[in-house]
XYZ file of N, CA and C in Angstrom:
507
model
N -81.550 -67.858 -95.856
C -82.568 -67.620 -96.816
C -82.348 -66.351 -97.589
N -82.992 -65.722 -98.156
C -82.864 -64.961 -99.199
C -83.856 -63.794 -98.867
N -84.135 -63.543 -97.442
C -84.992 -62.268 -96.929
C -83.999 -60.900 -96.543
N -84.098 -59.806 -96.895
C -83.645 -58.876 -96.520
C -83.024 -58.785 -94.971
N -82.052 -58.440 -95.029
C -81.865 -58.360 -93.487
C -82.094 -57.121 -92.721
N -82.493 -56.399 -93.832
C -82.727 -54.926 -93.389
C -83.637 -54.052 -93.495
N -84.560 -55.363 -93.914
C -86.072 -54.901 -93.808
C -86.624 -54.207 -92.713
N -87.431 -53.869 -92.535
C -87.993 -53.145 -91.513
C -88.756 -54.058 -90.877
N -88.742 -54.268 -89.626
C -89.427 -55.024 -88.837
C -89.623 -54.148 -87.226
N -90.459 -54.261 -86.462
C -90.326 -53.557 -85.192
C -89.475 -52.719 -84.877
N -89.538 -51.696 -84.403
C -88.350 -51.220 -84.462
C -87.117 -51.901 -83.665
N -85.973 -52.002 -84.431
C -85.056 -52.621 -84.831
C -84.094 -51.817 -84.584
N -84.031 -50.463 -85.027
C -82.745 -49.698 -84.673
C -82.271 -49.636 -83.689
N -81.266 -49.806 -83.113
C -80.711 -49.819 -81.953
C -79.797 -49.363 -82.006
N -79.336 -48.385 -81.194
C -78.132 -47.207 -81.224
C -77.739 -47.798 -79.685
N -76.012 -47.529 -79.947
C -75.198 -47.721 -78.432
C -75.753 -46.942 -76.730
N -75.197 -47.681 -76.365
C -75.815 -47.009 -74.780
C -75.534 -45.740 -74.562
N -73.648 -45.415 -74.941
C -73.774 -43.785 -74.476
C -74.287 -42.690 -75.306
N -75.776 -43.323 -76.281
C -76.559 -42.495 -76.869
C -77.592 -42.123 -75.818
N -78.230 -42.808 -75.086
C -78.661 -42.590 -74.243
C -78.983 -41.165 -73.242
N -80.184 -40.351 -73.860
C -80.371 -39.018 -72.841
C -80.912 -38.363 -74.144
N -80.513 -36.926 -73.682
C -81.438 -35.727 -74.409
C -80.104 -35.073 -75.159
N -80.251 -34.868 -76.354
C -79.166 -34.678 -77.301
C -79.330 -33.015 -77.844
N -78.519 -31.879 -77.642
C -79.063 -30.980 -78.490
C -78.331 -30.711 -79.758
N -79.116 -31.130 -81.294
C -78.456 -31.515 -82.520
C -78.436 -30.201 -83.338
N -77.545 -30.107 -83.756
C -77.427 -28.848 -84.567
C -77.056 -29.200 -86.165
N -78.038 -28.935 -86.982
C -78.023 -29.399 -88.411
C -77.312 -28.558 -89.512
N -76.832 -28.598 -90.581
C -76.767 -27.135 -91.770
C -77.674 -28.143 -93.009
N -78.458 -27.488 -93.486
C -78.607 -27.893 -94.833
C -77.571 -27.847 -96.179
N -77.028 -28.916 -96.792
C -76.278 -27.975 -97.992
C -76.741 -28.257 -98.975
N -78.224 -28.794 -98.880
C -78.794 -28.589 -100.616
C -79.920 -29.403 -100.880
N -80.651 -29.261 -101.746
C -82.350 -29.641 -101.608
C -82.163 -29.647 -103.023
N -83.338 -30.883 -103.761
C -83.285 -31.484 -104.963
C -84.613 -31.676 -104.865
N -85.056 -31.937 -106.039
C -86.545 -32.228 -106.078
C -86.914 -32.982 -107.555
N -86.026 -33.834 -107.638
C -86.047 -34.575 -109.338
C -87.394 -34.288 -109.802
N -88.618 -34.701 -109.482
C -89.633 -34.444 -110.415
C -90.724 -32.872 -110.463
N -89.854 -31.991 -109.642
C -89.931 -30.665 -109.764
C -90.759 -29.903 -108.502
N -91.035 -29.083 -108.875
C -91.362 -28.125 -107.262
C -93.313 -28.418 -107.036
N -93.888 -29.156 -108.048
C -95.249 -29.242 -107.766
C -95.270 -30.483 -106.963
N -93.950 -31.484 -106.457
C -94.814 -32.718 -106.365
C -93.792 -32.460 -104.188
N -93.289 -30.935 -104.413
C -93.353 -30.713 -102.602
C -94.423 -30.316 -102.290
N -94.705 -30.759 -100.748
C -95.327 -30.034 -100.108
C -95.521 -28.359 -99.912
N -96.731 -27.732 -99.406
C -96.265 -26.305 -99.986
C -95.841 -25.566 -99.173
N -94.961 -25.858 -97.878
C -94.249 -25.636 -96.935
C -92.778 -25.113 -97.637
N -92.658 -26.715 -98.571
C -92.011 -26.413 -98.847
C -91.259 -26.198 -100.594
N -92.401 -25.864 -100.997
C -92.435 -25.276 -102.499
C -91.996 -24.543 -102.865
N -91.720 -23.460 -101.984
C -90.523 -21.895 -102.509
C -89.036 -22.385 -101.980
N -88.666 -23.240 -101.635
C -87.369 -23.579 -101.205
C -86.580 -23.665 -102.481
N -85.257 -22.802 -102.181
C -84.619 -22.650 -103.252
C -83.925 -24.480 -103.443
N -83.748 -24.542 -104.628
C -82.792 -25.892 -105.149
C -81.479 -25.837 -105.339
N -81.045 -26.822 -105.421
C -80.028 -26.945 -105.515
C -79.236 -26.816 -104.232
N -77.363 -26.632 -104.475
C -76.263 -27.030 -103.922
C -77.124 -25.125 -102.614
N -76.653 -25.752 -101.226
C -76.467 -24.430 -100.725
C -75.357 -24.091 -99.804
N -74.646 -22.944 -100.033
C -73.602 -23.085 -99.337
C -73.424 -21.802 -97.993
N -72.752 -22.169 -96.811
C -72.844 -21.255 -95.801
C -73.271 -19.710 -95.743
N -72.117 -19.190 -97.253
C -72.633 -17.625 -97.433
C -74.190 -17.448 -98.078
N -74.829 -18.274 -97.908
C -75.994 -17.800 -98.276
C -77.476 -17.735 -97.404
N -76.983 -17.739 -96.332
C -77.694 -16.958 -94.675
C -78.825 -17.807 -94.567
N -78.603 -19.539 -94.964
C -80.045 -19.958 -94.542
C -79.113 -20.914 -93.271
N -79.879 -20.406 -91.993
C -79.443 -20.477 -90.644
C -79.245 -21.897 -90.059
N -78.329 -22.744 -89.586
C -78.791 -24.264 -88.998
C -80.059 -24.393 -88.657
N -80.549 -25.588 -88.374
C -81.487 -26.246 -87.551
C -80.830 -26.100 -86.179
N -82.186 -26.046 -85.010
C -81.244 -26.517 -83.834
C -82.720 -27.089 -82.996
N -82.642 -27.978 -82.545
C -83.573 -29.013 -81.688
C -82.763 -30.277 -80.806
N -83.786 -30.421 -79.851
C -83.499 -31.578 -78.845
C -84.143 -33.020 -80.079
N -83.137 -34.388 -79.263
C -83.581 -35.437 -79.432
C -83.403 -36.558 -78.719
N -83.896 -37.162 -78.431
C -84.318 -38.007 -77.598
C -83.941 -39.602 -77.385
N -83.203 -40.309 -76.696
C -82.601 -41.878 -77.012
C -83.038 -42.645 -75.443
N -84.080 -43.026 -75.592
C -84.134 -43.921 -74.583
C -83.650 -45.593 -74.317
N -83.890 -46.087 -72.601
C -83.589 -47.279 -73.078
C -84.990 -48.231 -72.724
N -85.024 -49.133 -73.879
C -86.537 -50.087 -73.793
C -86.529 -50.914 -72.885
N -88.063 -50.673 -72.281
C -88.666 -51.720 -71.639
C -88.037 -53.357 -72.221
N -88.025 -54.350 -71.708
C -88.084 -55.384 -71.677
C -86.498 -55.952 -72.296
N -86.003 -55.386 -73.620
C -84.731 -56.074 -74.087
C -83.737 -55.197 -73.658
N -84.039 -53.913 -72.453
C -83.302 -52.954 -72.726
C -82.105 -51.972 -73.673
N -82.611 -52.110 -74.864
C -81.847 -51.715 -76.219
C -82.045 -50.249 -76.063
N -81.029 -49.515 -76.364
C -81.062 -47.481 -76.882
C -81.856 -47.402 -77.758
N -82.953 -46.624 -77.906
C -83.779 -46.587 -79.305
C -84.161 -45.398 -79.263
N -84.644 -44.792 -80.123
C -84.658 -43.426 -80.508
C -86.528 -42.933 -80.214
N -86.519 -42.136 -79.251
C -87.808 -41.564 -79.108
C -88.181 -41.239 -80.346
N -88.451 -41.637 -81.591
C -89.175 -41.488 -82.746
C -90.258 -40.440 -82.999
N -91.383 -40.516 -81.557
C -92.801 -39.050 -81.569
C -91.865 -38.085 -81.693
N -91.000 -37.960 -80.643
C -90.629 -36.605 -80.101
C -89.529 -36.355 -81.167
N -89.137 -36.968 -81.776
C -87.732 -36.622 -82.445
C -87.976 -36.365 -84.119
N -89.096 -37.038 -84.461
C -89.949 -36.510 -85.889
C -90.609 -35.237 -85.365
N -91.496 -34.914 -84.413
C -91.989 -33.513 -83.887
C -90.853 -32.590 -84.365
N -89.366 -32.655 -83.145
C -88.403 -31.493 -83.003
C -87.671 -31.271 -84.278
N -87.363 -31.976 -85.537
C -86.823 -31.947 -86.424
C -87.782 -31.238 -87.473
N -89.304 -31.737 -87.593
C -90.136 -31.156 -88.365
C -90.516 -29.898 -88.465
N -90.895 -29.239 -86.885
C -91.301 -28.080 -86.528
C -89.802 -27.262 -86.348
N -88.417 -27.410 -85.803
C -87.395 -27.158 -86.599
C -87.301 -26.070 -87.625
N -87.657 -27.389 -88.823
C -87.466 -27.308 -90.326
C -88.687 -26.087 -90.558
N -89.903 -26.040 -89.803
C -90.703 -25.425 -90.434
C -90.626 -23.873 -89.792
N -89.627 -23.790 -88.719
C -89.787 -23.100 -88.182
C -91.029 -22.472 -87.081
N -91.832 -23.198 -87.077
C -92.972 -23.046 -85.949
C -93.386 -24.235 -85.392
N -94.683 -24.057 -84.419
C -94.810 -25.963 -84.126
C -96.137 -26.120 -85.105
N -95.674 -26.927 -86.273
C -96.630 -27.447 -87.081
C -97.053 -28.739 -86.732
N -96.378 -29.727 -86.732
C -96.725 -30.983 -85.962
C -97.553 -30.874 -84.594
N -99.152 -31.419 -84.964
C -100.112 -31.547 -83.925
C -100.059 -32.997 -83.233
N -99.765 -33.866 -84.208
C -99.872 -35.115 -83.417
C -98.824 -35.852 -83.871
N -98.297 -36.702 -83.589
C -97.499 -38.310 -84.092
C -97.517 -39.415 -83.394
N -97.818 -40.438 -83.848
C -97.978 -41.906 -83.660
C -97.091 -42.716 -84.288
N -96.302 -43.571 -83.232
C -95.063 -44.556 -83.900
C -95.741 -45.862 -83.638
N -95.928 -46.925 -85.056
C -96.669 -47.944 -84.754
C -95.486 -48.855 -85.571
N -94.600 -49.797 -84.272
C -93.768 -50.160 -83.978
C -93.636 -51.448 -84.867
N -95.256 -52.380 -84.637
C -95.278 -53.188 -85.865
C -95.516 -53.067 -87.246
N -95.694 -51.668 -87.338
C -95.684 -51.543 -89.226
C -94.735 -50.997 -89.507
N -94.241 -50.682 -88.836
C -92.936 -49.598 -88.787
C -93.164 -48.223 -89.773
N -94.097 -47.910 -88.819
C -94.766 -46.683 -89.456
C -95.227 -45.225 -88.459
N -95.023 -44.053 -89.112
C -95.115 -43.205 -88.151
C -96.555 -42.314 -88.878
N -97.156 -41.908 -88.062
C -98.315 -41.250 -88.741
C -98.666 -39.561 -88.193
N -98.369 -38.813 -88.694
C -98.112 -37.197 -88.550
C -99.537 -36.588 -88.770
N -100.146 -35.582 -88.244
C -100.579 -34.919 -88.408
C -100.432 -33.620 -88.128
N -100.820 -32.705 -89.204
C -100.271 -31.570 -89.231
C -101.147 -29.764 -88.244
N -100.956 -29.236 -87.684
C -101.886 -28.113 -87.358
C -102.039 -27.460 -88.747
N -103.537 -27.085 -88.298
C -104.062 -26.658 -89.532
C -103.741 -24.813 -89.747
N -102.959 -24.569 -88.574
C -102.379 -23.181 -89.082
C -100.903 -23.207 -89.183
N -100.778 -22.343 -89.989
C -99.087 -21.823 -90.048
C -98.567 -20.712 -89.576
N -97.630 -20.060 -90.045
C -96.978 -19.159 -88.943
C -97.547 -17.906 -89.077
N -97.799 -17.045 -88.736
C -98.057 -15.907 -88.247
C -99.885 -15.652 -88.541
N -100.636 -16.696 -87.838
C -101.994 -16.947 -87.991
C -102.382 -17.235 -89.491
N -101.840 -17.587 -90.393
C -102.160 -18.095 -91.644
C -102.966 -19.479 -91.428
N -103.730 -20.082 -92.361
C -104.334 -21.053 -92.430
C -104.257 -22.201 -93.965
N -103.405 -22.806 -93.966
C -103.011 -23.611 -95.065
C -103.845 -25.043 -94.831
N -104.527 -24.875 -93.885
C -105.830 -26.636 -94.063
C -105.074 -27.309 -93.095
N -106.053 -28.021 -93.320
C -105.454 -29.918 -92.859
C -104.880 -30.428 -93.397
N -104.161 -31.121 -93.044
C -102.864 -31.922 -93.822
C -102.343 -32.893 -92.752
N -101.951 -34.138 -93.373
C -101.204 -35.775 -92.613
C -100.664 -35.942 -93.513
N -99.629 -36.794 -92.895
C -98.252 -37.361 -93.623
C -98.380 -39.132 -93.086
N -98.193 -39.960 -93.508
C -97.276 -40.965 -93.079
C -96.544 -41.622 -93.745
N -95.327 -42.011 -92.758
C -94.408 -42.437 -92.972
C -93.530 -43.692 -92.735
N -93.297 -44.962 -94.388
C -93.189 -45.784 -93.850
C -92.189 -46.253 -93.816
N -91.162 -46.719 -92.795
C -89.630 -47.155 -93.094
C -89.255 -48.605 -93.890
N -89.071 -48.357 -94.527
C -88.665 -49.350 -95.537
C -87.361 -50.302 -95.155
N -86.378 -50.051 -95.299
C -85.075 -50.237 -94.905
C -84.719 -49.994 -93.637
N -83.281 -50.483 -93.030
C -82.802 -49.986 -91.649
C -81.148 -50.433 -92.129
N -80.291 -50.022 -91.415
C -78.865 -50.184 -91.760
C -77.929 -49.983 -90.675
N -77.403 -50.137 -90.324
C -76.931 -49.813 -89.256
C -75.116 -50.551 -88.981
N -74.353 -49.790 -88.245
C -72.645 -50.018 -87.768
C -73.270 -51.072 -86.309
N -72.243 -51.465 -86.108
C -72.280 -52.020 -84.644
C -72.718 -51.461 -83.552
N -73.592 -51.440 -82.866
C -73.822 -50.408 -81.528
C -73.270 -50.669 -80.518
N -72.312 -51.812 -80.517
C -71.675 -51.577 -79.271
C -71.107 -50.547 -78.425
N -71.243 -50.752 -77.327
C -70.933 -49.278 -76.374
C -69.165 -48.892 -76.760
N -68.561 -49.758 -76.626
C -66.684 -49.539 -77.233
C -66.729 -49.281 -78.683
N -67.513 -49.203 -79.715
C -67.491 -49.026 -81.061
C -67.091 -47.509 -80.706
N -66.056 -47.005 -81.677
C -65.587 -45.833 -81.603
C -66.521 -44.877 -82.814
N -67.160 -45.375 -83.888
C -67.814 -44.690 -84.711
C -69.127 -45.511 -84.725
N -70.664 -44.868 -84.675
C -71.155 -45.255 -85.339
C -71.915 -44.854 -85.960
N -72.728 -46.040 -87.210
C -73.507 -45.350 -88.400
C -74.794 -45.945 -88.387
N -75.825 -45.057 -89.387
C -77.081 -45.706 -89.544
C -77.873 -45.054 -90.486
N -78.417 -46.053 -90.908
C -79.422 -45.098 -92.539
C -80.682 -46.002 -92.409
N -81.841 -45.119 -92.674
C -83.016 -45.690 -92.856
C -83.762 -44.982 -94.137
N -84.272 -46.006 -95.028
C -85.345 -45.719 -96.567
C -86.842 -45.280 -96.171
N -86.862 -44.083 -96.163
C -88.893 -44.138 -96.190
C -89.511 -43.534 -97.139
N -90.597 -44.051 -96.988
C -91.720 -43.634 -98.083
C -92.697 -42.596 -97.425
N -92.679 -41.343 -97.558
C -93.741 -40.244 -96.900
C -94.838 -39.992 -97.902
N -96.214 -40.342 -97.551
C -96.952 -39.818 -98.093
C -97.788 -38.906 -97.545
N -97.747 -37.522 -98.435
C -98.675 -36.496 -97.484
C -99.734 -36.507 -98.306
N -100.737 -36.164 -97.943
C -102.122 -35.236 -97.882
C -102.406 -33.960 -97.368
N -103.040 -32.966 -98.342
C -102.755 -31.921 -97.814
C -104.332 -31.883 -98.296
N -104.821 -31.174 -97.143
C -106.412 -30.738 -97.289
C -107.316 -31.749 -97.579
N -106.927 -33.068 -97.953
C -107.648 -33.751 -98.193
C -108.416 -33.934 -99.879
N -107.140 -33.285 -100.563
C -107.168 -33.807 -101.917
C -105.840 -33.717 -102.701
N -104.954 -33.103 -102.022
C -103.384 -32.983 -102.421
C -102.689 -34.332 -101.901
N -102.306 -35.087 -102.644
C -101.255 -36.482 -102.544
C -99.755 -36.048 -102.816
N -98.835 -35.969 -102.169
C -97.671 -35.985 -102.585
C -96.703 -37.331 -101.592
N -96.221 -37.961 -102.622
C -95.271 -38.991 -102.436
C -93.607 -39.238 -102.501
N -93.384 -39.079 -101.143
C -91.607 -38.881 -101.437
C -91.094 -39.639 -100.634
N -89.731 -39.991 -101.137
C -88.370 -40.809 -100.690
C -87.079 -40.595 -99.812
């Protein structure tokens, strides 16, 4: 038929077995874009410089745990999703901003909420995000696959305070 095969349905991703355990990932950023300009980020992350960034310019890796369990019932590797949107977010923000997350498996949707303080006792509101996966892509997960790959499309929509909408890809 003529249905996507890579639609998003339950979660679906499935990563090889010797993914399996507690991973500690170490990231670099090399560059941040914002096609329709710096009002339509979040304001976390609104002073973030643009463009290409390259090592000599002292903005430090990421470094966080992540998480690959194996499922109940089909036993497939799948990616602790709460915990692994948490460690990447708060990460990125440098403090623990992420108060809550919910992975709802049949919409294939994750739903964030944010602490209503920021770092050094500041108070930037209430604010939620969710996030919906659109796409999924994925290499072979077999356990003998010597490489593998995977890309997923989402749609994040935040709210900030409860009248700020920002919508990103």
């Amino acid at each position: 038929g003529n249905a996507n095969p890579f639609a998003a349905k339950a979660d679906n991703l499935v990563f090889p077995s010797w993914l399996e355990g507690e991973w500690r990932i170490t990231s670099n950023i090399r560059g941040v874009n914002a096609p329709l300009g710096r009002r339509f980020l979040p304001p976390d992350l609104a002073r973030v410089r643009l463009g290409a960034i390259s090592s000599s310019d002292g903005v430090p890796p990421l470094s966080y745990n992540v998480r690959f369990y194996r499922r109940t019932g089909d036993r497939a590797v799948v990616s602790d999703r709460e915990r692994n949107l948490r460690a990447v977010q708060d990460a990125s923000a440098g403090y623990s901003r992420v108060e809550s997350v919910a992975f709802d498996a049949g919409s294939s949707s994750i739903k964030v909420k944010y602490s209503p303080f920021g770092p050094n006792g500041t108070f930037p509101g209430e604010s939620r995000a969710e996030v919906y996966i659109q796409r999924r892509r994925q290499s072979n997960a077999a356990a003998a696959a010597e490489r593998f790959a995977f890309a997923e499309s989402t749609r994040t929509v935040y709210l900030a305070q409860g009248r700020s909408v920002t919508v990103s890809d």
